[in-house]
PDB file of C-alpha atoms in Angstrom:
ATOM      1  CA  MET A  24     -18.485   2.916  12.912  1.00  0.00           C
ATOM      2  CA  PHE A  25     -17.557  -0.749  12.499  1.00  0.00           C
ATOM      3  CA  PRO A  26     -19.720  -3.155  10.472  1.00  0.00           C
ATOM      4  CA  PRO A  27     -20.553  -6.640  11.743  1.00  0.00           C
ATOM      5  CA  ILE A  28     -17.682  -9.156  11.791  1.00  0.00           C
ATOM      6  CA  ALA A  29     -19.041 -11.067   8.756  1.00  0.00           C
ATOM      7  CA  SER A  30     -19.445  -7.958   6.606  1.00  0.00           C
ATOM      8  CA  ARG A  31     -17.340  -7.564   3.450  1.00  0.00           C
ATOM      9  CA  ASP A  32     -17.813  -3.783   3.484  1.00  0.00           C
ATOM     10  CA  SER A  33     -14.963  -1.451   4.333  1.00  0.00           C
ATOM     11  CA  ILE A  34     -14.743  -0.404   7.973  1.00  0.00           C
ATOM     12  CA  VAL A  35     -14.157   3.213   6.928  1.00  0.00           C
ATOM     13  CA  SER A  36     -16.171   5.362   4.545  1.00  0.00           C
ATOM     14  CA  ASP A  37     -14.760   6.933   1.372  1.00  0.00           C
ATOM     15  CA  ASP A  38     -14.810  10.418   2.864  1.00  0.00           C
ATOM     16  CA  VAL A  39     -12.329   9.512   5.620  1.00  0.00           C
ATOM     17  CA  ASN A  40      -8.996  11.303   5.643  1.00  0.00           C
ATOM     18  CA  PRO A  41      -6.679   9.604   3.115  1.00  0.00           C
ATOM     19  CA  LEU A  42      -3.907   9.550   5.731  1.00  0.00           C
ATOM     20  CA  THR A  43      -5.776   7.012   7.872  1.00  0.00           C
ATOM     21  CA  GLU A  44      -5.246   3.249   7.700  1.00  0.00           C
ATOM     22  CA  ALA A  45      -7.881   0.685   8.676  1.00  0.00           C
ATOM     23  CA  TYR A  46      -7.129  -2.869   9.802  1.00  0.00           C
ATOM     24  CA  ARG A  47      -9.660  -5.621  10.528  1.00  0.00           C
ATOM     25  CA  ASP A  48      -7.646  -8.042  12.653  1.00  0.00           C
ATOM     26  CA  VAL A  49      -4.998  -6.699  15.033  1.00  0.00           C
ATOM     27  CA  VAL A  50      -3.698  -7.358  18.514  1.00  0.00           C
ATOM     28  CA  ILE A  51      -2.386  -4.391  20.530  1.00  0.00           C
ATOM     29  CA  TYR A  52       0.084  -4.856  23.383  1.00  0.00           C
ATOM     30  CA  ASP A  53       1.135  -2.385  26.064  1.00  0.00           C
ATOM     31  CA  GLU A  54       4.231  -4.357  27.132  1.00  0.00           C
ATOM     32  CA  PRO A  55       7.062  -6.127  25.275  1.00  0.00           C
ATOM     33  CA  VAL A  56       5.838  -9.511  26.532  1.00  0.00           C
ATOM     34  CA  ASP A  57       2.998 -10.894  24.380  1.00  0.00           C
ATOM     35  CA  ASP A  58       1.112 -12.553  27.253  1.00  0.00           C
ATOM     36  CA  ASN A  59      -1.812 -10.192  27.841  1.00  0.00           C
ATOM     37  CA  PRO A  60      -3.064  -8.151  24.901  1.00  0.00           C
ATOM     38  CA  LEU A  61      -4.484  -4.705  25.543  1.00  0.00           C
ATOM     39  CA  TYR A  62      -6.977  -4.994  22.670  1.00  0.00           C
ATOM     40  CA  GLU A  63      -7.950  -7.406  19.860  1.00  0.00           C
ATOM     41  CA  GLY A  64     -10.116  -6.508  16.860  1.00  0.00           C
ATOM     42  CA  PRO A  65     -10.461  -3.864  14.146  1.00  0.00           C
ATOM     43  CA  ILE A  66      -8.773  -0.455  14.367  1.00  0.00           C
ATOM     44  CA  VAL A  67      -8.330   2.763  12.434  1.00  0.00           C
ATOM     45  CA  VAL A  68      -4.911   4.417  12.665  1.00  0.00           C
ATOM     46  CA  HIS A  69      -5.155   8.193  12.319  1.00  0.00           C
ATOM     47  CA  ALA A  70      -2.442  10.423  10.853  1.00  0.00           C
ATOM     48  CA  ASN A  71      -1.644  11.851  14.296  1.00  0.00           C
ATOM     49  CA  GLY A  72      -0.880   8.348  15.635  1.00  0.00           C
ATOM     50  CA  TRP A  73      -4.032   7.877  17.685  1.00  0.00           C
ATOM     51  CA  ILE A  74      -5.747   4.505  17.341  1.00  0.00           C
ATOM     52  CA  GLU A  75      -9.537   4.365  17.010  1.00  0.00           C
ATOM     53  CA  LEU A  76     -11.079   1.223  18.508  1.00  0.00           C
ATOM     54  CA  GLU A  77     -14.595  -0.155  18.256  1.00  0.00           C
ATOM     55  CA  GLY A  78     -17.222   2.039  19.869  1.00  0.00           C
ATOM     56  CA  ASN A  79     -15.408   5.237  18.812  1.00  0.00           C
ATOM     57  CA  ARG A  80     -12.871   4.829  21.629  1.00  0.00           C
ATOM     58  CA  LEU A  81      -9.407   6.321  21.121  1.00  0.00           C
ATOM     59  CA  LEU A  82      -6.085   4.889  22.292  1.00  0.00           C
ATOM     60  CA  SER A  83      -3.059   7.115  22.714  1.00  0.00           C
ATOM     61  CA  PRO A  84       0.104   6.097  20.835  1.00  0.00           C
ATOM     62  CA  SER A  85       2.038   6.462  24.101  1.00  0.00           C
ATOM     63  CA  ALA A  86      -0.060   3.650  25.647  1.00  0.00           C
ATOM     64  CA  ILE A  87       0.998   1.137  22.982  1.00  0.00           C
ATOM     65  CA  HIS A  88       4.190  -0.923  22.900  1.00  0.00           C
ATOM     66  CA  HIS A  89       3.463  -2.705  19.601  1.00  0.00           C
ATOM     67  CA  ILE A  90       0.683  -3.861  17.281  1.00  0.00           C
ATOM     68  CA  ASP A  91       0.514  -7.217  15.501  1.00  0.00           C
ATOM     69  CA  ILE A  92      -1.486  -6.972  12.264  1.00  0.00           C
ATOM     70  CA  TYR A  93      -3.067 -10.173  10.928  1.00  0.00           C
ATOM     71  CA  ASP A  94      -5.081  -8.815   7.971  1.00  0.00           C
ATOM     72  CA  ASP A  95      -5.001 -11.142   4.961  1.00  0.00           C
ATOM     73  CA  GLU A  96      -2.805 -13.723   6.712  1.00  0.00           C
ATOM     74  CA  VAL A  97      -4.096 -17.184   5.854  1.00  0.00           C
ATOM     75  CA  THR A  98      -1.816 -20.212   5.920  1.00  0.00           C
ATOM     76  CA  GLU A  99      -2.018 -23.257   3.652  1.00  0.00           C
ATOM     77  CA  SER A 100      -3.678 -25.216   6.457  1.00  0.00           C
ATOM     78  CA  GLY A 101      -6.460 -22.619   6.580  1.00  0.00           C
ATOM     79  CA  ALA A 102      -5.518 -21.200   9.984  1.00  0.00           C
ATOM     80  CA  ASP A 103      -6.230 -17.491  10.168  1.00  0.00           C
ATOM     81  CA  ARG A 104      -3.255 -16.391  12.238  1.00  0.00           C
ATOM     82  CA  ASP A 105      -0.396 -17.439  14.493  1.00  0.00           C
ATOM     83  CA  ASP A 106      -1.007 -16.603  18.152  1.00  0.00           C
ATOM     84  CA  SER A 107       1.447 -19.175  19.518  1.00  0.00           C
ATOM     85  CA  GLY A 108       4.482 -16.884  19.531  1.00  0.00           C
ATOM     86  CA  ASP A 109       6.697 -19.537  17.913  1.00  0.00           C
ATOM     87  CA  GLY A 110       6.238 -18.297  14.335  1.00  0.00           C
ATOM     88  CA  HIS A 111       4.228 -21.321  13.190  1.00  0.00           C
ATOM     89  CA  ALA A 112       0.472 -21.086  12.724  1.00  0.00           C
ATOM     90  CA  ASP A 113       0.012 -24.841  13.193  1.00  0.00           C
ATOM     91  CA  GLY A 114       1.706 -24.959  16.607  1.00  0.00           C
ATOM     92  CA  ARG A 115       4.844 -26.876  15.554  1.00  0.00           C
ATOM     93  CA  GLU A 116       8.216 -25.763  16.888  1.00  0.00           C
TER      94      GLU A 116
END
């Protein structure tokens, strides 16, 4: 269901339920501490709350603590996203 990483095509087709949301760059956590992500990559969020991962795998909403969405986040320095946890994409405190 997902195109290659470098593709500019949508990751969902036009006939998909309009109540779904697709994201290209997310990190899913199963605990409040952001040390070990459960999943990183593209997802489709269905209207019933289930998360569709690559390979047509589904993740229950009860298995997820939170999701960080990084779509369209580009800083002035050109860094794609902030994974440091300090709120600064360039690593400064």
